Short mmCIF file of C-alpha atoms in Angstrom, two decimals:
data_model
loop_
_atom_site.label_atom_id
_atom_site.label_comp_id
_atom_site.label_asym_id
_atom_site.label_seq_id
_atom_site.Cartn_x
_atom_site.Cartn_y
_atom_site.Cartn_z
CA MET A 1 -20.86 20.63 -14.34
CA SER A 2 -19.61 17.05 -14.53
CA ASP A 3 -20.29 14.64 -11.67
CA PHE A 4 -16.57 14.63 -10.94
CA ASN A 5 -16.36 18.37 -10.61
CA LEU A 6 -19.43 18.48 -8.45
CA LEU A 7 -17.81 16.02 -6.02
CA ILE A 8 -14.51 17.87 -6.10
CA GLU A 9 -16.37 21.07 -5.21
CA GLU A 10 -18.09 19.37 -2.28
CA LEU A 11 -14.77 17.94 -1.08
CA HIS A 12 -13.17 21.37 -1.30
CA ARG A 13 -16.04 22.93 0.64
CA PHE A 14 -15.56 20.35 3.39
CA ARG A 15 -11.79 20.89 3.35
CA ASP A 16 -11.92 24.68 3.35
CA ALA A 17 -14.41 24.87 6.22
CA ARG A 18 -11.71 23.12 8.30
CA ASP A 19 -8.77 25.05 6.86
CA TRP A 20 -7.16 21.78 5.78
CA LYS A 21 -5.79 22.91 2.42
CA GLN A 22 -2.46 23.53 4.15
CA PHE A 23 -2.08 19.79 4.81
CA HIS A 24 -3.20 18.64 1.37
CA THR A 25 0.11 18.56 -0.45
CA THR A 26 0.26 16.35 -3.53
CA LYS A 27 2.61 13.99 -1.74
CA ASP A 28 0.34 13.58 1.27
CA LEU A 29 -2.86 13.28 -0.74
CA ALA A 30 -1.22 10.39 -2.61
CA LEU A 31 -0.12 8.87 0.70
CA ALA A 32 -3.63 9.22 2.12
CA LEU A 33 -5.04 7.51 -0.98
CA SER A 34 -2.67 4.62 -0.50
CA ILE A 35 -3.60 4.26 3.18
CA GLU A 36 -7.30 4.23 2.32
CA ALA A 37 -6.63 1.60 -0.36
CA ALA A 38 -5.02 -0.54 2.35
CA GLU A 39 -8.06 -0.11 4.60
CA LEU A 40 -10.22 -1.26 1.71
CA ASN A 41 -8.00 -4.32 1.29
CA GLU A 42 -8.24 -5.09 4.99
CA LEU A 43 -11.91 -5.98 4.40
CA PHE A 44 -10.66 -8.98 2.42
CA LEU A 45 -7.68 -10.03 4.53
CA TRP A 46 -7.74 -13.73 5.56
CA LYS A 47 -10.92 -14.09 3.49
CA THR A 48 -11.37 -16.43 0.54
CA VAL A 49 -12.33 -15.08 -2.87
CA GLU A 50 -15.89 -16.25 -2.25
CA GLU A 51 -16.15 -14.67 1.21
CA SER A 52 -14.74 -11.45 -0.24
CA GLU A 53 -17.57 -11.21 -2.75
CA LYS A 54 -20.02 -11.13 0.17
CA VAL A 55 -18.26 -8.17 1.79
CA ASP A 56 -20.29 -5.99 4.14
CA LYS A 57 -21.69 -3.44 1.68
CA ALA A 58 -21.73 -0.54 4.15
CA LYS A 59 -18.02 -1.01 4.87
CA LEU A 60 -17.19 -1.38 1.20
CA LYS A 61 -19.02 1.86 0.42
CA GLU A 62 -17.19 3.70 3.15
CA GLU A 63 -13.69 2.53 2.24
CA LEU A 64 -14.24 2.98 -1.48
CA ALA A 65 -15.63 6.47 -0.89
CA ASP A 66 -12.44 7.40 0.96
CA VAL A 67 -10.36 6.18 -1.98
CA PHE A 68 -12.47 8.22 -4.42
CA ALA A 69 -12.29 11.28 -2.17
CA TYR A 70 -8.48 11.44 -2.20
CA ALA A 71 -8.24 10.49 -5.88
CA LEU A 72 -10.70 13.28 -6.71
CA MET A 73 -8.83 15.81 -4.60
CA LEU A 74 -5.60 14.92 -6.38
CA ALA A 75 -7.34 15.39 -9.72
CA GLY A 76 -8.79 18.68 -8.50
CA LYS A 77 -5.42 19.94 -7.28
CA HIS A 78 -3.82 19.31 -10.67
CA ASN A 79 -6.84 20.35 -12.76
CA LEU A 80 -7.17 16.92 -14.31
CA ASP A 81 -10.35 15.91 -16.08
CA VAL A 82 -11.11 12.46 -14.65
CA LYS A 83 -13.20 11.39 -17.62
CA GLU A 84 -10.46 12.37 -20.02
CA ILE A 85 -7.59 10.71 -18.17
CA VAL A 86 -9.47 7.43 -17.74
CA LEU A 87 -10.55 7.34 -21.40
CA ASP A 88 -6.97 8.17 -22.45
CA LYS A 89 -5.69 5.34 -20.31
CA ILE A 90 -8.15 2.86 -21.82
CA CYS A 91 -6.90 4.00 -25.23
CA ARG A 92 -3.28 3.38 -24.34
CA ASN A 93 -4.15 0.03 -22.77
CA ASN A 94 -5.91 -0.95 -25.97
CA GLU A 95 -2.50 -0.69 -27.61
CA LYS A 96 -0.52 -2.27 -24.77
CA TYR A 97 -2.91 -5.20 -24.50
CA PRO A 98 -3.97 -6.21 -28.03
CA VAL A 99 -7.06 -8.40 -27.83
CA GLU A 100 -5.53 -11.27 -29.80
CA LYS A 101 -2.52 -11.50 -27.47
CA SER A 102 -4.13 -10.82 -24.12
CA LYS A 103 -7.48 -12.60 -24.43
CA GLY A 104 -8.01 -14.81 -21.38
CA SER A 105 -4.52 -14.12 -20.07
CA ALA A 106 -3.67 -12.25 -16.87
CA LYS A 107 -0.09 -11.59 -17.97
CA LYS A 108 1.40 -8.12 -17.86
CA TYR A 109 1.95 -6.41 -21.20
CA ASN A 110 5.71 -6.86 -20.92
CA GLU A 111 5.29 -10.62 -20.45
CA LEU A 112 2.84 -11.16 -23.32
CA MET B 1 -25.98 8.34 -17.96
CA SER B 2 -23.65 9.67 -15.28
CA ASP B 3 -19.97 10.22 -16.07
CA PHE B 4 -19.12 7.43 -13.67
CA ASN B 5 -21.37 4.93 -15.38
CA LEU B 6 -20.06 5.92 -18.78
CA LEU B 7 -16.50 5.18 -17.62
CA ILE B 8 -17.53 1.92 -15.98
CA GLU B 9 -19.15 0.88 -19.27
CA GLU B 10 -15.97 1.67 -21.20
CA LEU B 11 -13.86 -0.22 -18.67
CA HIS B 12 -16.18 -3.22 -18.95
CA ARG B 13 -16.01 -3.12 -22.73
CA PHE B 14 -12.21 -3.17 -22.54
CA ARG B 15 -12.29 -5.98 -19.96
CA ASP B 16 -14.81 -8.14 -21.80
CA ALA B 17 -13.01 -7.89 -25.14
CA ARG B 18 -10.10 -9.62 -23.34
CA ASP B 19 -12.23 -12.06 -21.34
CA TRP B 20 -10.73 -10.70 -18.11
CA LYS B 21 -13.87 -10.74 -15.99
CA GLN B 22 -12.75 -14.12 -14.63
CA PHE B 23 -9.74 -12.46 -12.96
CA HIS B 24 -11.63 -9.48 -11.60
CA THR B 25 -12.67 -10.80 -8.21
CA THR B 26 -13.47 -8.18 -5.59
CA LYS B 27 -10.39 -9.19 -3.62
CA ASP B 28 -8.06 -8.81 -6.60
CA LEU B 29 -9.60 -5.57 -7.85
CA ALA B 30 -8.93 -4.11 -4.41
CA LEU B 31 -5.38 -5.46 -4.49
CA ALA B 32 -4.84 -3.98 -7.96
CA LEU B 33 -6.10 -0.62 -6.71
CA SER B 34 -3.64 -0.72 -3.86
CA ILE B 35 -0.74 -1.58 -6.18
CA GLU B 36 -1.65 1.31 -8.49
CA ALA B 37 -1.84 3.63 -5.50
CA ALA B 38 1.71 2.57 -4.63
CA GLU B 39 2.87 3.32 -8.18
CA LEU B 40 1.32 6.75 -7.85
CA ASN B 41 3.22 7.27 -4.59
CA GLU B 42 6.45 6.19 -6.22
CA LEU B 43 6.32 9.43 -8.25
CA PHE B 44 6.95 11.27 -4.98
CA LEU B 45 9.44 8.94 -3.31
CA TRP B 46 12.66 10.69 -2.16
CA LYS B 47 11.11 13.96 -3.35
CA THR B 48 10.46 16.98 -1.18
CA VAL B 49 6.97 18.41 -0.85
CA GLU B 50 7.93 21.18 -3.27
CA GLU B 51 9.42 18.83 -5.87
CA SER B 52 6.31 16.66 -5.59
CA GLU B 53 4.07 19.56 -6.58
CA LYS B 54 5.99 19.80 -9.87
CA VAL B 55 5.38 16.14 -10.69
CA ASP B 56 5.50 15.12 -14.36
CA LYS B 57 1.87 15.68 -15.35
CA ALA B 58 1.77 12.88 -17.92
CA LYS B 59 2.91 10.34 -15.30
CA LEU B 60 0.48 11.69 -12.71
CA LYS B 61 -2.39 11.37 -15.19
CA GLU B 62 -1.45 7.82 -16.00
CA GLU B 63 -1.07 6.59 -12.42
CA LEU B 64 -4.18 8.40 -11.23
CA ALA B 65 -6.16 7.01 -14.15
CA ASP B 66 -5.17 3.48 -13.10
CA VAL B 67 -6.38 4.17 -9.57
CA PHE B 68 -9.71 5.48 -10.87
CA ALA B 69 -10.06 2.53 -13.25
CA TYR B 70 -9.90 -0.08 -10.47
CA ALA B 71 -11.97 2.00 -8.06
CA LEU B 72 -14.63 2.38 -10.76
CA MET B 73 -14.60 -1.33 -11.57
CA LEU B 74 -15.08 -2.14 -7.89
CA ALA B 75 -17.99 0.28 -7.76
CA GLY B 76 -19.39 -1.26 -10.94
CA LYS B 77 -19.07 -4.80 -9.63
CA HIS B 78 -21.05 -3.94 -6.49
CA ASN B 79 -23.53 -1.59 -8.18
CA LEU B 80 -22.43 1.36 -6.11
CA ASP B 81 -23.32 4.88 -7.13
CA VAL B 82 -20.03 6.77 -6.82
CA LYS B 83 -21.68 10.15 -6.42
CA GLU B 84 -23.90 8.85 -3.67
CA ILE B 85 -21.21 7.07 -1.67
CA VAL B 86 -18.86 10.07 -1.78
CA LEU B 87 -21.59 12.52 -0.75
CA ASP B 88 -22.64 10.14 2.04
CA LYS B 89 -19.07 9.97 3.24
CA ILE B 90 -18.73 13.75 3.29
CA CYS B 91 -21.92 13.82 5.36
CA ARG B 92 -20.56 11.36 7.91
CA ASN B 93 -17.25 13.20 8.03
CA ASN B 94 -19.10 16.41 8.72
CA GLU B 95 -20.22 14.74 11.95
CA LYS B 96 -16.90 13.06 12.75
CA TYR B 97 -14.96 16.27 12.18
CA PRO B 98 -16.99 19.19 13.57
CA VAL B 99 -15.62 22.47 12.20
CA GLU B 100 -15.05 24.01 15.61
CA LYS B 101 -12.92 21.07 16.80
CA SER B 102 -11.02 20.22 13.66
CA LYS B 103 -10.31 23.63 12.14
CA GLY B 104 -6.64 23.89 11.26
CA SER B 105 -5.84 20.56 12.92
CA ALA B 106 -4.66 17.42 11.11
CA LYS B 107 -5.63 15.16 14.01
CA LYS B 108 -7.73 12.06 13.46
CA TYR B 109 -11.32 12.24 14.73
CA ASN B 110 -10.52 9.85 17.59
CA GLU B 111 -7.71 12.14 18.77
CA LEU B 112 -9.66 15.40 18.60
CA MET C 1 20.05 -20.49 15.64
CA SER C 2 20.00 -17.13 13.87
CA ASP C 3 18.00 -14.25 15.33
CA PHE C 4 15.70 -14.48 12.32
CA ASN C 5 14.95 -18.15 12.86
CA LEU C 6 14.37 -17.60 16.55
CA LEU C 7 11.75 -14.96 15.76
CA ILE C 8 10.15 -17.11 13.07
CA GLU C 9 9.88 -19.93 15.62
CA GLU C 10 8.20 -17.64 18.14
CA LEU C 11 5.79 -16.36 15.49
CA HIS C 12 4.94 -19.92 14.50
CA ARG C 13 4.35 -20.87 18.13
CA PHE C 14 1.93 -17.94 18.46
CA ARG C 15 0.23 -18.85 15.20
CA ASP C 16 -0.10 -22.55 15.90
CA ALA C 17 -1.54 -22.04 19.39
CA ARG C 18 -4.43 -20.28 17.58
CA ASP C 19 -4.65 -22.69 14.65
CA TRP C 20 -4.07 -19.79 12.25
CA LYS C 21 -1.81 -21.56 9.77
CA GLN C 22 -4.90 -22.24 7.64
CA PHE C 23 -5.28 -18.48 7.00
CA HIS C 24 -1.61 -17.79 6.34
CA THR C 25 -1.46 -18.32 2.61
CA THR C 26 1.43 -16.65 0.81
CA LYS C 27 -0.98 -14.27 -0.89
CA ASP C 28 -2.60 -13.19 2.37
CA LEU C 29 0.65 -12.88 4.30
CA ALA C 30 1.85 -10.51 1.59
CA LEU C 31 -1.42 -8.60 1.80
CA ALA C 32 -1.15 -8.38 5.58
CA LEU C 33 2.40 -7.05 5.23
CA SER C 34 1.19 -4.36 2.88
CA ILE C 35 -1.63 -3.35 5.23
CA GLU C 36 0.79 -3.10 8.15
CA ALA C 37 3.13 -1.00 6.00
CA ALA C 38 0.21 1.38 5.39
CA GLU C 39 -0.48 1.60 9.14
CA LEU C 40 3.17 2.49 9.64
CA ASN C 41 2.84 5.22 6.99
CA GLU C 42 -0.25 6.57 8.69
CA LEU C 43 1.99 7.71 11.55
CA PHE C 44 3.49 10.24 9.12
CA LEU C 45 0.38 11.31 7.22
CA TRP C 46 -0.14 15.10 7.12
CA LYS C 47 3.14 15.43 9.00
CA THR C 48 6.18 17.32 7.79
CA VAL C 49 9.52 15.58 7.38
CA GLU C 50 10.67 17.15 10.64
CA GLU C 51 7.56 16.18 12.59
CA SER C 52 7.91 12.65 11.24
CA GLU C 53 11.38 12.29 12.70
CA LYS C 54 9.87 12.91 16.14
CA VAL C 55 7.35 10.09 15.74
CA ASP C 56 5.97 8.50 18.90
CA LYS C 57 8.53 5.75 19.47
CA ALA C 58 6.07 3.29 21.04
CA LYS C 59 3.82 3.51 17.97
CA LEU C 60 6.75 3.21 15.60
CA LYS C 61 7.94 0.08 17.40
CA GLU C 62 4.52 -1.47 17.23
CA GLU C 63 3.89 -0.82 13.54
CA LEU C 64 7.39 -1.79 12.50
CA ALA C 65 7.14 -4.99 14.55
CA ASP C 66 3.99 -5.92 12.63
CA VAL C 67 5.79 -5.39 9.34
CA PHE C 68 8.69 -7.57 10.48
CA ALA C 69 6.33 -10.24 11.77
CA TYR C 70 4.64 -10.78 8.39
CA ALA C 71 7.89 -10.44 6.45
CA LEU C 72 9.46 -13.06 8.71
CA MET C 73 6.50 -15.40 8.36
CA LEU C 74 6.72 -15.11 4.57
CA ALA C 75 10.42 -15.92 4.77
CA GLY C 76 9.65 -18.83 7.10
CA LYS C 77 6.95 -20.21 4.83
CA HIS C 78 9.31 -20.28 1.85
CA ASN C 79 12.42 -21.34 3.80
CA LEU C 80 14.27 -18.18 2.89
CA ASP C 81 17.36 -17.16 4.79
CA VAL C 82 16.78 -13.47 5.55
CA LYS C 83 20.47 -12.68 5.96
CA GLU C 84 21.27 -14.30 2.64
CA ILE C 85 18.50 -12.65 0.63
CA VAL C 86 19.30 -9.17 1.97
CA LEU C 87 23.05 -9.55 1.35
CA ASP C 88 22.29 -10.87 -2.16
CA LYS C 89 20.09 -7.87 -2.83
CA ILE C 90 22.78 -5.44 -1.68
CA CYS C 91 25.14 -7.22 -4.07
CA ARG C 92 22.79 -6.81 -7.01
CA ASN C 93 22.11 -3.20 -6.09
CA ASN C 94 25.85 -2.56 -6.05
CA GLU C 95 25.76 -3.38 -9.75
CA LYS C 96 22.49 -1.58 -10.52
CA TYR C 97 23.62 1.57 -8.76
CA PRO C 98 27.33 2.10 -9.48
CA VAL C 99 28.75 4.60 -6.99
CA GLU C 100 30.10 6.96 -9.64
CA LYS C 101 26.70 7.27 -11.36
CA SER C 102 24.37 7.28 -8.38
CA LYS C 103 26.30 9.32 -5.81
CA GLY C 104 24.06 12.00 -4.38
CA SER C 105 21.25 11.20 -6.81
CA ALA C 106 17.85 9.77 -5.89
CA LYS C 107 17.17 8.62 -9.45
CA LYS C 108 16.05 5.07 -10.18
CA TYR C 109 18.62 2.82 -11.86
CA ASN C 110 16.73 2.95 -15.15
CA GLU C 111 16.87 6.75 -15.16
CA LEU C 112 20.58 7.08 -14.31
CA MET D 1 26.73 -8.46 16.72
CA SER D 2 23.19 -9.61 15.97
CA ASP D 3 22.21 -10.65 12.45
CA PHE D 4 19.98 -7.60 12.30
CA ASN D 5 22.74 -5.19 13.18
CA LEU D 6 25.08 -6.82 10.71
CA LEU D 7 22.55 -6.26 7.92
CA ILE D 8 21.86 -2.70 9.02
CA GLU D 9 25.61 -2.02 8.90
CA GLU D 10 25.83 -3.42 5.37
CA LEU D 11 22.83 -1.35 4.28
CA HIS D 12 24.40 1.76 5.75
CA ARG D 13 27.68 1.04 4.01
CA PHE D 14 25.80 0.79 0.68
CA ARG D 15 23.84 3.96 1.43
CA ASP D 16 26.81 6.03 2.54
CA ALA D 17 28.95 5.10 -0.46
CA ARG D 18 26.23 6.80 -2.53
CA ASP D 19 25.63 9.71 -0.18
CA TRP D 20 21.97 8.73 0.09
CA LYS D 21 21.46 9.40 3.80
CA GLN D 22 20.10 12.82 2.85
CA PHE D 23 17.10 11.16 1.15
CA HIS D 24 16.43 8.62 3.88
CA THR D 25 14.02 10.55 6.05
CA THR D 26 11.79 8.48 8.31
CA LYS D 27 8.77 9.46 6.25
CA ASP D 28 10.33 8.41 2.96
CA LEU D 29 11.82 5.18 4.30
CA ALA D 30 8.31 4.22 5.42
CA LEU D 31 6.95 5.18 2.01
CA ALA D 32 9.64 3.13 0.26
CA LEU D 33 8.76 0.15 2.45
CA SER D 34 5.15 0.46 1.48
CA ILE D 35 5.99 0.65 -2.24
CA GLU D 36 8.17 -2.45 -1.97
CA ALA D 37 5.37 -4.25 -0.15
CA ALA D 38 3.11 -3.41 -3.11
CA GLU D 39 5.69 -4.82 -5.54
CA LEU D 40 5.75 -8.01 -3.49
CA ASN D 41 1.94 -8.17 -3.70
CA GLU D 42 2.05 -7.69 -7.44
CA LEU D 43 3.61 -11.18 -7.70
CA PHE D 44 0.24 -12.54 -6.56
CA LEU D 45 -2.13 -10.23 -8.43
CA TRP D 46 -4.76 -12.08 -10.51
CA LYS D 47 -3.34 -15.33 -9.15
CA THR D 48 -5.26 -17.90 -7.16
CA VAL D 49 -4.14 -18.89 -3.69
CA GLU D 50 -2.68 -22.11 -5.13
CA GLU D 51 -0.83 -20.33 -7.95
CA SER D 52 0.53 -17.88 -5.40
CA GLU D 53 2.13 -20.67 -3.38
CA LYS D 54 4.16 -21.59 -6.47
CA VAL D 55 5.54 -18.07 -6.84
CA ASP D 56 8.84 -17.66 -8.69
CA LYS D 57 11.28 -18.00 -5.80
CA ALA D 58 13.90 -15.65 -7.26
CA LYS D 59 11.32 -12.86 -7.53
CA LEU D 60 9.96 -13.54 -4.06
CA LYS D 61 13.47 -13.34 -2.61
CA GLU D 62 14.12 -10.08 -4.36
CA GLU D 63 10.90 -8.34 -3.35
CA LEU D 64 11.04 -9.61 0.21
CA ALA D 65 14.66 -8.50 0.51
CA ASP D 66 13.62 -4.97 -0.48
CA VAL D 67 10.97 -4.98 2.22
CA PHE D 68 13.47 -6.15 4.83
CA ALA D 69 16.02 -3.60 3.67
CA TYR D 70 13.75 -0.61 4.30
CA ALA D 71 12.33 -2.07 7.50
CA LEU D 72 15.87 -2.62 8.78
CA MET D 73 16.95 0.90 7.82
CA LEU D 74 13.96 2.32 9.70
CA ALA D 75 14.92 0.25 12.73
CA GLY D 76 18.52 1.40 12.37
CA LYS D 77 17.55 5.05 12.09
CA HIS D 78 15.57 4.90 15.33
CA ASN D 79 17.95 2.55 17.18
CA LEU D 80 15.31 -0.12 17.55
CA ASP D 81 16.28 -3.66 18.45
CA VAL D 82 14.35 -5.79 15.94
CA LYS D 83 14.40 -8.89 18.13
CA GLU D 84 13.07 -6.96 21.07
CA ILE D 85 10.27 -5.16 19.24
CA VAL D 86 9.02 -8.35 17.58
CA LEU D 87 9.08 -10.34 20.84
CA ASP D 88 7.31 -7.44 22.59
CA LYS D 89 4.65 -7.43 19.90
CA ILE D 90 4.10 -11.19 20.23
CA CYS D 91 3.66 -10.61 23.96
CA ARG D 92 1.05 -7.93 23.45
CA ASN D 93 -0.73 -10.02 20.84
CA ASN D 94 -0.85 -12.90 23.30
CA GLU D 95 -3.05 -10.63 25.41
CA LYS D 96 -5.06 -9.17 22.52
CA TYR D 97 -5.76 -12.59 21.06
CA PRO D 98 -6.38 -15.03 23.92
CA VAL D 99 -6.09 -18.60 22.63
CA GLU D 100 -9.53 -19.65 23.82
CA LYS D 101 -11.25 -16.78 21.99
CA SER D 102 -9.23 -16.63 18.80
CA LYS D 103 -8.52 -20.28 18.06
CA GLY D 104 -9.42 -21.06 14.46
CA SER D 105 -10.91 -17.60 13.93
CA ALA D 106 -9.52 -14.91 11.61
CA LYS D 107 -11.43 -12.14 13.37
CA LYS D 108 -9.69 -8.98 14.54
CA TYR D 109 -9.23 -8.59 18.28
CA ASN D 110 -11.91 -5.88 18.43
CA GLU D 111 -14.45 -8.22 16.80
CA LEU D 112 -13.75 -11.25 18.98
#
């Protein structure tokens, strides 16, 4: 079993022990992911770039784990293979952001 | 190598070919993650719960892949083991949300 | 003085008494706004549409006030006239969403 | 009529001409607000603090107007007086962040 599927199984075990599947609609899992992403960002609010690099590692782990948890549950709900979708996306981005045009530039593909 | 590390390596290869490491501060990777999470949520905006379950799978894959990409790059930047941090989080949540108190309830742990 | 400017003045008075202007970069005010928007959304997480309409009014007021506070401070920082920018936007949306094409449809302008 | 109410009336006129009230649940208005806040933040992604201050003013106006539009519609839906809720919040924050403790510090009230 892939690492992703192992984690999804653990997350489902946790969820099912609490009978929480009823709340885990696709729309609310996505909302939860977005809220956790905001909590992650709060670690860096009013901080400089340099201060942000020295973030409290325990807090970073916790907030990032929450983000992964909801992202994995969304993948699990729609039977998506995380490895496959990320590799596919890198492939498409290779086309959207050709090295010669995007090297050293932070511009979006539609501004290149 | 774990699936996570394989993906992080691919993401770094993509990033380094474009010389983008300079932009990938912790603060901006977190911001990018949050923006991608919002794009994922946009798939469900003005949609009912039922309509949201029938989301266009190609779009879901793409938006979720973007979320994973930035979450993985954050993990990579801080040498975090994704499997470990998610399992740790499940452990802590097992304590925060005891089965007997949280079964069938969507309340936050501090409202239980 | 407009209601907007009155509020911006009060927010600046609060800010300056604490010497917080140094933290209020455009980038971080926008980030703060986004984090407050997520806290507002958390009031509705795992809630049905119907439950969400019956949101605790005190909490709604508080979270929405935070959103307005950062939005107003961003407007203040860039000398934007809130009334003008919102009326301008309605104008542009009148063109993007012609009544005959968009009536009763939740589609985005580029999908109409 | 206050500036806020005038804008809310204009937003409602725009909405009702398109028969969009049916989509504007509290939960989805909050979600829309959060998505617009992310679009605002995207103007600053991969940008330094200094670059962010020189943001394209037309784009800033547009994204900030979208944020205000949804925040105002939420206020309108729940009959909230924007001036009152923001002044109330400043009042409460005056207590949460006493000048002597918070001067020059970006810490959250629960870390002071």
